[in-house]
mmCIF file of C-alpha atoms in Angstrom:
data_model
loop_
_atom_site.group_PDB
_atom_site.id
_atom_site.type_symbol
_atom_site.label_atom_id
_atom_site.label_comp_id
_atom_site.label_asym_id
_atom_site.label_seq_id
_atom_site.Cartn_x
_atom_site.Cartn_y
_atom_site.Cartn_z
ATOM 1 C CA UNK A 3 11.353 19.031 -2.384
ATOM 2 C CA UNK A 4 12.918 21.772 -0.026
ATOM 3 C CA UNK A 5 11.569 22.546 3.636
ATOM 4 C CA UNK A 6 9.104 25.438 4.379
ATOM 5 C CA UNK A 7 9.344 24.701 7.695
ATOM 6 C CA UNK A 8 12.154 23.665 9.733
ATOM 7 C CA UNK A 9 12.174 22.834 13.530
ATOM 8 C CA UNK A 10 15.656 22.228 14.935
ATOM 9 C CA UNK A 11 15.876 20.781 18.781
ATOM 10 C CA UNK A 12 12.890 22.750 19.904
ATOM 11 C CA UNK A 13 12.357 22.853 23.830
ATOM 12 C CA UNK A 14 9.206 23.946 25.938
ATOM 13 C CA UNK A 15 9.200 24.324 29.560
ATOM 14 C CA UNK A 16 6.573 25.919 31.375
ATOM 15 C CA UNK A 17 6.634 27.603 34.577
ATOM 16 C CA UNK A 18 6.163 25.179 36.835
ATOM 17 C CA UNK A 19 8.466 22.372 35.636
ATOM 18 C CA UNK A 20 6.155 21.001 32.681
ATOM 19 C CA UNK A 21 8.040 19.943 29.533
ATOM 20 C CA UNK A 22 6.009 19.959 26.241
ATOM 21 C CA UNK A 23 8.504 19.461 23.736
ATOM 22 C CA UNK A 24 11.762 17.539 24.651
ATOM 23 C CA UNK A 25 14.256 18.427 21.940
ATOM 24 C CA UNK A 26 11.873 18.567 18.679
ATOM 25 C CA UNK A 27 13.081 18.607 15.347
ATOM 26 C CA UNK A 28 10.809 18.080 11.771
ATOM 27 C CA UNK A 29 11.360 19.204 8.265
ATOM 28 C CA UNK A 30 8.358 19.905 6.843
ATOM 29 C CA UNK A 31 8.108 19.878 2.766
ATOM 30 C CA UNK A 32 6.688 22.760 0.460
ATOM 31 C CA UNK A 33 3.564 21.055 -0.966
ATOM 32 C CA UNK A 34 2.837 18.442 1.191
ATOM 33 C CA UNK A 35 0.423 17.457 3.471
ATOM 34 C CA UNK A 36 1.533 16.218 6.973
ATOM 35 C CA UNK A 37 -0.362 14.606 9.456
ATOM 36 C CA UNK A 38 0.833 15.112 13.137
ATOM 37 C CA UNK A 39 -0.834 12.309 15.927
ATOM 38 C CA UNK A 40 -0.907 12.083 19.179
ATOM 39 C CA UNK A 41 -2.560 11.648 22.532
ATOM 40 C CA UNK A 42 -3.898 14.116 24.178
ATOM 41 C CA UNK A 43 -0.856 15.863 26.135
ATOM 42 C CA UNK A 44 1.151 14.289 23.818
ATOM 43 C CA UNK A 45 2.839 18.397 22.559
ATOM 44 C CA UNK A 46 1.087 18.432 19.113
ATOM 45 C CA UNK A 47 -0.612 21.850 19.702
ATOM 46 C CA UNK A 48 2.464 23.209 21.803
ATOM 47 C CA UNK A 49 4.195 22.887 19.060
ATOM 48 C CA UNK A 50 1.789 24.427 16.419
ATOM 49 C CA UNK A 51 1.621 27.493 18.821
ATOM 50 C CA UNK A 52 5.344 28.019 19.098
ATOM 51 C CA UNK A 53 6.147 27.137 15.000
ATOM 52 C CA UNK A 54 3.076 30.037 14.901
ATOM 53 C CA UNK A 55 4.922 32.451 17.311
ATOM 54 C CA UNK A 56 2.610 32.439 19.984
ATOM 55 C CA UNK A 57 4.345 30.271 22.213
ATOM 56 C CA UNK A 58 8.343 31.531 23.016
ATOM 57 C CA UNK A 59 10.486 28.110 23.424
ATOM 58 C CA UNK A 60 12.919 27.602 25.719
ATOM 59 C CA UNK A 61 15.611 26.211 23.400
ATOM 60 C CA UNK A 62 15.847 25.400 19.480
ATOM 61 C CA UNK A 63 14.591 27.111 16.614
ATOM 62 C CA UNK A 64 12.618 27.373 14.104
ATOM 63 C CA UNK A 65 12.410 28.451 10.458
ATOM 64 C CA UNK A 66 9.710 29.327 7.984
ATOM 65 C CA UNK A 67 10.632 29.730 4.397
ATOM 66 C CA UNK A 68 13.405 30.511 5.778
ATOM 67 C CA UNK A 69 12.691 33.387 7.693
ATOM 68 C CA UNK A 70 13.153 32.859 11.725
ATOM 69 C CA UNK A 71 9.900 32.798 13.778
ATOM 70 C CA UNK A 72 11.870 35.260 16.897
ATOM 71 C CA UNK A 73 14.395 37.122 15.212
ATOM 72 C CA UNK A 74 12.324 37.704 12.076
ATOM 73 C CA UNK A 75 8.847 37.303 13.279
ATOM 74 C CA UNK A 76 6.493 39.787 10.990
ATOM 75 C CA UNK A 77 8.185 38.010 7.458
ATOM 76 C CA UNK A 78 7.771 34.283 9.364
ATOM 77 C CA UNK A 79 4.151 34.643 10.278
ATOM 78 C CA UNK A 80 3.143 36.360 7.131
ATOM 79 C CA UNK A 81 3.676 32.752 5.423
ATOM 80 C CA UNK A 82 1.721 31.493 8.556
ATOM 81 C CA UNK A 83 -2.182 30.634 8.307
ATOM 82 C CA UNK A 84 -3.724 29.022 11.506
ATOM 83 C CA UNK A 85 -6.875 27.503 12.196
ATOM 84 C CA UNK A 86 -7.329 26.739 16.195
ATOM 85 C CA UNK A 87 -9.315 24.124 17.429
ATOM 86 C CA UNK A 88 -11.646 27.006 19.157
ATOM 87 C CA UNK A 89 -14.173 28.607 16.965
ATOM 88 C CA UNK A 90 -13.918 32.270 18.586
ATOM 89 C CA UNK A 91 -15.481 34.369 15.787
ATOM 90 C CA UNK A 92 -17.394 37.733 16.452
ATOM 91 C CA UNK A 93 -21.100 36.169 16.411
ATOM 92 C CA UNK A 94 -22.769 39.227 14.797
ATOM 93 C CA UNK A 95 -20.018 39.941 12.277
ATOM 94 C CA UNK A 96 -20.861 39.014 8.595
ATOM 95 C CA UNK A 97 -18.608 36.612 6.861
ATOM 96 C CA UNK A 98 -17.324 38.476 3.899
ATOM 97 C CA UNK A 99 -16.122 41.223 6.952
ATOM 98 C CA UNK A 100 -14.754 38.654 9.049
ATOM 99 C CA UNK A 101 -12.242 37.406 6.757
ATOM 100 C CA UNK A 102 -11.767 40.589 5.087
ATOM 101 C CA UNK A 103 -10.767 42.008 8.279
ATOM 102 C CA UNK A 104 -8.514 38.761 9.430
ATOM 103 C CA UNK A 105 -6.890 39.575 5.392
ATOM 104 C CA UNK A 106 -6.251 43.324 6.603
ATOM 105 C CA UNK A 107 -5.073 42.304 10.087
ATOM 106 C CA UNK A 108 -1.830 41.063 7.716
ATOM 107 C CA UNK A 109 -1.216 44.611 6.184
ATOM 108 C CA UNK A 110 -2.849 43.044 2.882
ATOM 109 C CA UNK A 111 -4.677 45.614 0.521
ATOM 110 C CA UNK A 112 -8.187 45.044 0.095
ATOM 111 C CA UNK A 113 -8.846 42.180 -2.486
ATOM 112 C CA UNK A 114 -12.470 41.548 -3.322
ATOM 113 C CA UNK A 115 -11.416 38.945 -5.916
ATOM 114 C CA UNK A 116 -9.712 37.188 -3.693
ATOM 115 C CA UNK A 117 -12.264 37.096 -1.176
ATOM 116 C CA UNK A 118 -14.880 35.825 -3.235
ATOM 117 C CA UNK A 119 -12.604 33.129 -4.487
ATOM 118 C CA UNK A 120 -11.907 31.869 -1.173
ATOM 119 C CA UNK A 121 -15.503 31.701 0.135
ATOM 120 C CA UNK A 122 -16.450 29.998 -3.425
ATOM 121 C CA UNK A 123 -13.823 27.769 -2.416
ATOM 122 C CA UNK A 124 -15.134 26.872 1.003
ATOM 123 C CA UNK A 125 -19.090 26.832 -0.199
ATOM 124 C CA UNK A 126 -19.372 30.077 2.250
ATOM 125 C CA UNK A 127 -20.392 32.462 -0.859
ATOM 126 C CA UNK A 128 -23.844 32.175 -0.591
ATOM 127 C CA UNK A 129 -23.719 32.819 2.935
ATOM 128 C CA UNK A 130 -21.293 35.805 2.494
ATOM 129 C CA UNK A 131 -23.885 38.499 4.141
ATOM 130 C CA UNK A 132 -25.116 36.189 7.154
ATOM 131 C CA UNK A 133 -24.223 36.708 10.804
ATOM 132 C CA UNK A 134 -22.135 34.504 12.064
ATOM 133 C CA UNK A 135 -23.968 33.307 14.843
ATOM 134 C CA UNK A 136 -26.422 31.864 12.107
ATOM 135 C CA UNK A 137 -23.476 29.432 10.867
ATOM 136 C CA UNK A 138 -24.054 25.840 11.920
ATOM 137 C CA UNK A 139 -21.098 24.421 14.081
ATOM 138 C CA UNK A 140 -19.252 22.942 10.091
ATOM 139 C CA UNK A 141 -19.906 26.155 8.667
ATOM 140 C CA UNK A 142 -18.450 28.414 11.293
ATOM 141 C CA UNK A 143 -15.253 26.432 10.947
ATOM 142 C CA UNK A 144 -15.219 26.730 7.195
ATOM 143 C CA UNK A 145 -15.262 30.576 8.143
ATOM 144 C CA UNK A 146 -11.678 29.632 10.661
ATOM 145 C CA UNK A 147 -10.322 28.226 7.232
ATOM 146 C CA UNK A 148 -11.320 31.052 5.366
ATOM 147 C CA UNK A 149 -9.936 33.624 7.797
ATOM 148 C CA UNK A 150 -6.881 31.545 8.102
ATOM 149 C CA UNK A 151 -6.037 31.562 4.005
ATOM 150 C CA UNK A 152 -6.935 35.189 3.890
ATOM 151 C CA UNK A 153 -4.030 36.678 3.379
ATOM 152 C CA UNK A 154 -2.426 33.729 1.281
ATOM 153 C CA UNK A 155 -0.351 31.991 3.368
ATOM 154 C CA UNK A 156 2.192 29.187 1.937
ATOM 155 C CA UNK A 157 1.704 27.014 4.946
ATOM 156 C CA UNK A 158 -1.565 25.930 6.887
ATOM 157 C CA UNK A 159 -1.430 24.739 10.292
ATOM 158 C CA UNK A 160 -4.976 22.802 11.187
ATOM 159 C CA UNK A 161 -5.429 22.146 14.411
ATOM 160 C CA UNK A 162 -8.218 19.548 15.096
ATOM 161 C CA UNK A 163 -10.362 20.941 11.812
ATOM 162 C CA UNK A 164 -12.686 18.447 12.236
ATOM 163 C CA UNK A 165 -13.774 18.191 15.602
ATOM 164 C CA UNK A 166 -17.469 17.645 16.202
ATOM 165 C CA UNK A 167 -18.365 17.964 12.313
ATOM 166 C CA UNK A 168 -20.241 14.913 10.995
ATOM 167 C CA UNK A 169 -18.943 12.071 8.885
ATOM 168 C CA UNK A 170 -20.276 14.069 5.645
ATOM 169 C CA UNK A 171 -18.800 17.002 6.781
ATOM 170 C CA UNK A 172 -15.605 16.269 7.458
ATOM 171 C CA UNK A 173 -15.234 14.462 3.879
ATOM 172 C CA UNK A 174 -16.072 17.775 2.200
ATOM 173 C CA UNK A 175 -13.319 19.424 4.487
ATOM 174 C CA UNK A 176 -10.999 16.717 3.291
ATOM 175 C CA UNK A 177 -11.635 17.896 -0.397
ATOM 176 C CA UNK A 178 -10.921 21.215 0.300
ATOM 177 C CA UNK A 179 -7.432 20.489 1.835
ATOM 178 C CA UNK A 180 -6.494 18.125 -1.267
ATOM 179 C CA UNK A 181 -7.717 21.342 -3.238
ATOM 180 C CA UNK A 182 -5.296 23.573 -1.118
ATOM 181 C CA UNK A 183 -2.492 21.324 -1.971
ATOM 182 C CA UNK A 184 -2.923 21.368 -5.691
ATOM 183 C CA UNK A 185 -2.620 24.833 -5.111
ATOM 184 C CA UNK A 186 0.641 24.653 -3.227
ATOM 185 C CA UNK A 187 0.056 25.558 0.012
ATOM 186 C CA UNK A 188 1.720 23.135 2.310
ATOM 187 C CA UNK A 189 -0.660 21.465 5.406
ATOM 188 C CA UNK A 190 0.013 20.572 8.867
ATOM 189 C CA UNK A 191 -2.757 18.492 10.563
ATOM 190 C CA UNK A 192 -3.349 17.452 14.096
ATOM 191 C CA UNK A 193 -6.358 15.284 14.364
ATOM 192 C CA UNK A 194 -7.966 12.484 16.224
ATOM 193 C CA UNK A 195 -9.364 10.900 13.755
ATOM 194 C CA UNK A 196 -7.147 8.627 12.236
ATOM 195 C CA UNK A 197 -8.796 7.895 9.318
ATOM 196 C CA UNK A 198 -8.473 11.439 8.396
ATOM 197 C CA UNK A 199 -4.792 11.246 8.268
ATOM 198 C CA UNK A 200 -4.904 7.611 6.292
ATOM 199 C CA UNK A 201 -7.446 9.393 3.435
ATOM 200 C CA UNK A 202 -5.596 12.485 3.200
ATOM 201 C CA UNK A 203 -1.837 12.465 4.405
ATOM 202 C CA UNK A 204 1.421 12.440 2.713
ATOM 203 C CA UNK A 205 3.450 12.155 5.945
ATOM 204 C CA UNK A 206 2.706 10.825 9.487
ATOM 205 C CA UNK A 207 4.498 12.261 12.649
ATOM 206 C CA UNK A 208 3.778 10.594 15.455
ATOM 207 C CA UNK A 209 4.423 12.954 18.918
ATOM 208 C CA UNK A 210 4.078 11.320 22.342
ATOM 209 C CA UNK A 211 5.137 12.862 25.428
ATOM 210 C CA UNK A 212 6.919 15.624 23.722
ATOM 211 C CA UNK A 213 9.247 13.968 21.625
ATOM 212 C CA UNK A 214 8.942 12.968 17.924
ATOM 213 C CA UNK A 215 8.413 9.094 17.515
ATOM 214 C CA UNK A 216 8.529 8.750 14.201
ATOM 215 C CA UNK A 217 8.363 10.959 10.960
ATOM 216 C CA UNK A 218 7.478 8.864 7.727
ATOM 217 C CA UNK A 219 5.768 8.533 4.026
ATOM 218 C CA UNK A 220 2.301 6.944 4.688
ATOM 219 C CA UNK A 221 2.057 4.303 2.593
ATOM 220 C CA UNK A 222 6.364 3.150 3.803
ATOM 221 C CA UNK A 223 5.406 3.804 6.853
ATOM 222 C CA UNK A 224 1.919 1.248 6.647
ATOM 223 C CA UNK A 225 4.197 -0.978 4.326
ATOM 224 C CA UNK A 226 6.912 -1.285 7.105
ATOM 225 C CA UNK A 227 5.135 -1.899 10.269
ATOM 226 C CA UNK A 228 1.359 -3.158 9.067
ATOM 227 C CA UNK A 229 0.479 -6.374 9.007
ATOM 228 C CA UNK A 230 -2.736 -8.738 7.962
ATOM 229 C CA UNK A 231 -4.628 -10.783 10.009
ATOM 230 C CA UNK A 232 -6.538 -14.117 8.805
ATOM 231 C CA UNK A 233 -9.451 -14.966 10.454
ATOM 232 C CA UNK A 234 -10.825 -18.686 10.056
ATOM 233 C CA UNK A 235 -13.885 -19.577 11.532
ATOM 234 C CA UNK A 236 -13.926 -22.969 12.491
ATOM 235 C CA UNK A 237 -17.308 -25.183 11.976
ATOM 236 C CA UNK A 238 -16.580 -26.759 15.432
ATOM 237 C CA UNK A 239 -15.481 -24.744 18.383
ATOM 238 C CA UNK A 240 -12.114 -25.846 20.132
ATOM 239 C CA UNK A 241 -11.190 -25.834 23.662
ATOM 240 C CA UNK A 242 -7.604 -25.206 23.229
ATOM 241 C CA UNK A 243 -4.796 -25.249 20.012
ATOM 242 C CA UNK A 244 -3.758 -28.515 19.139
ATOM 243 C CA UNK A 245 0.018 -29.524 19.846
ATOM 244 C CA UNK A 246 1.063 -29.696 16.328
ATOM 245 C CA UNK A 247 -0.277 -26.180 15.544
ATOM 246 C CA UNK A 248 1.813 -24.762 18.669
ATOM 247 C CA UNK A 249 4.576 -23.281 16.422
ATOM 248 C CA UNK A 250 1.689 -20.820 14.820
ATOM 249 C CA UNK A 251 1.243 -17.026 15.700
ATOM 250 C CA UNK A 252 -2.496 -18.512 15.982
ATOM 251 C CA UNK A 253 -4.602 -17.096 18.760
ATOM 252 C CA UNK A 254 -7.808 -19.072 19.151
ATOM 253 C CA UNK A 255 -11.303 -16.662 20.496
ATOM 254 C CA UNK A 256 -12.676 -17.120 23.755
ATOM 255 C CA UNK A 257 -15.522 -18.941 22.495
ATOM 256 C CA UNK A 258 -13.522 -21.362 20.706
ATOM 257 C CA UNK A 259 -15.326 -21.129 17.743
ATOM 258 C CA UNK A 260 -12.325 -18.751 15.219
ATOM 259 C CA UNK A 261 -8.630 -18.171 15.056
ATOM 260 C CA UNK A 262 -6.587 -15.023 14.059
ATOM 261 C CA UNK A 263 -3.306 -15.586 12.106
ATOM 262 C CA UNK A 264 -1.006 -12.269 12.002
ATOM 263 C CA UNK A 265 1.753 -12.764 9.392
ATOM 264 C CA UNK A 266 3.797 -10.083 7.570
ATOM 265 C CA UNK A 267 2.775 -8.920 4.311
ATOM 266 C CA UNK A 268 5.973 -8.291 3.233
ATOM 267 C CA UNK A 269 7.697 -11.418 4.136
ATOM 268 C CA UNK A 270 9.074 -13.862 1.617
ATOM 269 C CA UNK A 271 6.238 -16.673 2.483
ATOM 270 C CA UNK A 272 3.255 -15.823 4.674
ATOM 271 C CA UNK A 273 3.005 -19.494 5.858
ATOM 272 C CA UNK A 274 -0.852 -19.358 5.162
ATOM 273 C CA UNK A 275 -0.654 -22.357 2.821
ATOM 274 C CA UNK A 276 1.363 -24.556 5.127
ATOM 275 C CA UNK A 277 -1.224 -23.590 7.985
ATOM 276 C CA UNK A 278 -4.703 -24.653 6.107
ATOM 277 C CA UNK A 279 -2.539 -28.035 5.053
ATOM 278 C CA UNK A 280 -1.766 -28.430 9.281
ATOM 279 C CA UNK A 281 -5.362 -27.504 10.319
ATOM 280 C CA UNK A 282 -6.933 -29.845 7.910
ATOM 281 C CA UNK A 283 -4.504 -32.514 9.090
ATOM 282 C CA UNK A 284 -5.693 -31.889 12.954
ATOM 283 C CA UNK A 285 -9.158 -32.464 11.560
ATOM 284 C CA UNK A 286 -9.915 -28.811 12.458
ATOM 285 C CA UNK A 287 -12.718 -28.004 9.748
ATOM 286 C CA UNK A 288 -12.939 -24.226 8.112
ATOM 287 C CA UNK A 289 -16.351 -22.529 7.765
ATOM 288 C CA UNK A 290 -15.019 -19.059 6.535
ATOM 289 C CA UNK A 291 -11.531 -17.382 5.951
ATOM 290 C CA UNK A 292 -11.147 -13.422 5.797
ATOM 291 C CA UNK A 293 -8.457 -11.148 5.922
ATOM 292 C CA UNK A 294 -7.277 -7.818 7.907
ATOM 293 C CA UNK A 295 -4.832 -5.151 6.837
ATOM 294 C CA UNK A 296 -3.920 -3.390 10.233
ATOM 295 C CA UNK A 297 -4.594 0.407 9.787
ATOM 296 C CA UNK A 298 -2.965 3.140 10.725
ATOM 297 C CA UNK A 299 -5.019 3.375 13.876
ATOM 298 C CA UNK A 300 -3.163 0.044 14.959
ATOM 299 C CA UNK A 301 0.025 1.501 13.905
ATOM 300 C CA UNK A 302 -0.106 4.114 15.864
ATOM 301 C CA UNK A 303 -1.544 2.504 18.814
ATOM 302 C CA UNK A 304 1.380 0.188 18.866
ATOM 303 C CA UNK A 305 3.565 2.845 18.697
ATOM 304 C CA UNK A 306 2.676 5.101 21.633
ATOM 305 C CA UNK A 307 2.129 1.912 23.783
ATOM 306 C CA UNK A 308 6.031 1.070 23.183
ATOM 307 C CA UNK A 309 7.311 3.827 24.159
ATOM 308 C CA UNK A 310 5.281 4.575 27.234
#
């Protein structure tokens, strides 16, 4: 696959001394789907702005389909949809004219085809002629995504899409940017919800602080740095570890009454076997054994606290 989107040392430093973005750089792939986390602060919507032209940065550059986002602005952002975290929509505007306008606003000629085919898309047709102050919160930002794809842009920046939508919600919204893909418009996805980037990602990029931490395929990247966790619950409570178990990465609950092994999934031997054989030979009696993949959420976690 070849970029769409290519950020190359990109610097931000507002007046005042603040740096956003320390040196950026990200190659983003036609077609794919890339989810971009971070704390809050952390640069992810700095840099959406500035890959968007709205923010000038102090150093680097950036390319979209190859087309340079200062020098050759009008062909960059034509390839460009956003969708802001804000829903700031005209309240007694209908939908159909709201994203017929945002199509025009591109020098697009008036497509009624295509229109109706997005707003099919986004279940919005059959609220086509209401006002938009009549939209429910999940509605009005289907209308943001709608504007946003109006004039058929190759690459869809998404900044917090789900914010505030229910669980329900936000799963429908999920289907809709899988259905995007398969049409080959390539996504870029800030969001707090990490679960949202684990059901629907193809890349994570992890931002913290302004720099990059880590760009990477999901499932390598959950492959390289998860790990499981067995939980035993014990039928007797402990007060501490027993000597001979002292050479375990066992950590035993406050109450006593479990333990939590962490090995490596992909390690040679997990050790699990030895460690039932050594419990049972300390007279330390099982009532239940479960296990734990660490998620993404973990991942990530562990990842910003490193490097702060």
């Amino acid at each position: 696959m070849s970029a769409i989107v290519s950020v190359a040392n990109l610097d931000k430093t507002y007046e005042g001394g603040f740096q956003a973005l320390k040196s950026v750089s990200l190659e983003i792939e036609q077609g794919e789907i890339l989810a971009l986390l971070g704390p809050n602060g952390a640069g992810k919507t700095t840099l959406i702005s500035t890959i968007c032209g709205m923010v000038t940065p102090s150093g680097g550059s950036v390319q979209v389909g190859g087309h340079d986002i200062i020098d050759d602005f009008r062909q960059a952002r034509r390839l460009i949809g956003l969708v802001p975290q804000e829903i700031n929509l005209e309240p007694f505007e209908k939908v159909i004219n709201t994203v017929r306008f945002s199509r025009g606003l591109f020098g697009k000629p008036r497509d009624d085809a295509k229109i109706e085919q997005i707003l099919r898309a986004l279940s919005l047709w059959d609220k086509k002629d209401a006002a938009i102050k009549e939209l429910s919160g999940g509605m009005k930002r289907r209308v943001l995504i709608a504007k946003a794809l109006s004039h058929e842009p190759r690459v869809l920046f998404l900044d917090e899409p789900t914010a505030g939508v229910d669980v329900e919600l936000r799963r429908d919204m999920w289907e809709v940017v899988r259905g995007l893909q398969k049409d080959g418009v390539t996504i870029i996805l800030t969001t707090h919800y990490i679960e949202e980037a684990e059901a629907i990602a193809d890349r994570i990029g992890v931002i913290s602080k302004g720099n990059i931490l880590l760009v990477e395929e999901k499932d390598a990247l959950m492959a390289r740095m998860g790990q499981k966790e067995l939980q035993i619950e014990l039928q007797q409570p402990l007060s501490a570890l027993p000597d001979a178990l002292s050479g375990y990465a066992l950590e035993l609950a406050g109450d006593g009454r479990s333990l939590t092994y962490r090995y490596d999934t992909s390690a040679e031997r997990t050790g699990i076997t030895t460690l039932l054989g050594d419990l049972a030979a300390q007279g330390v009696m099982l009532k239940d054994v479960s296990t734990r993949q660490s998620s993404l959420e973990d991942i990530f976690v562990g990842l910003v606290e490193e490097k702060a």
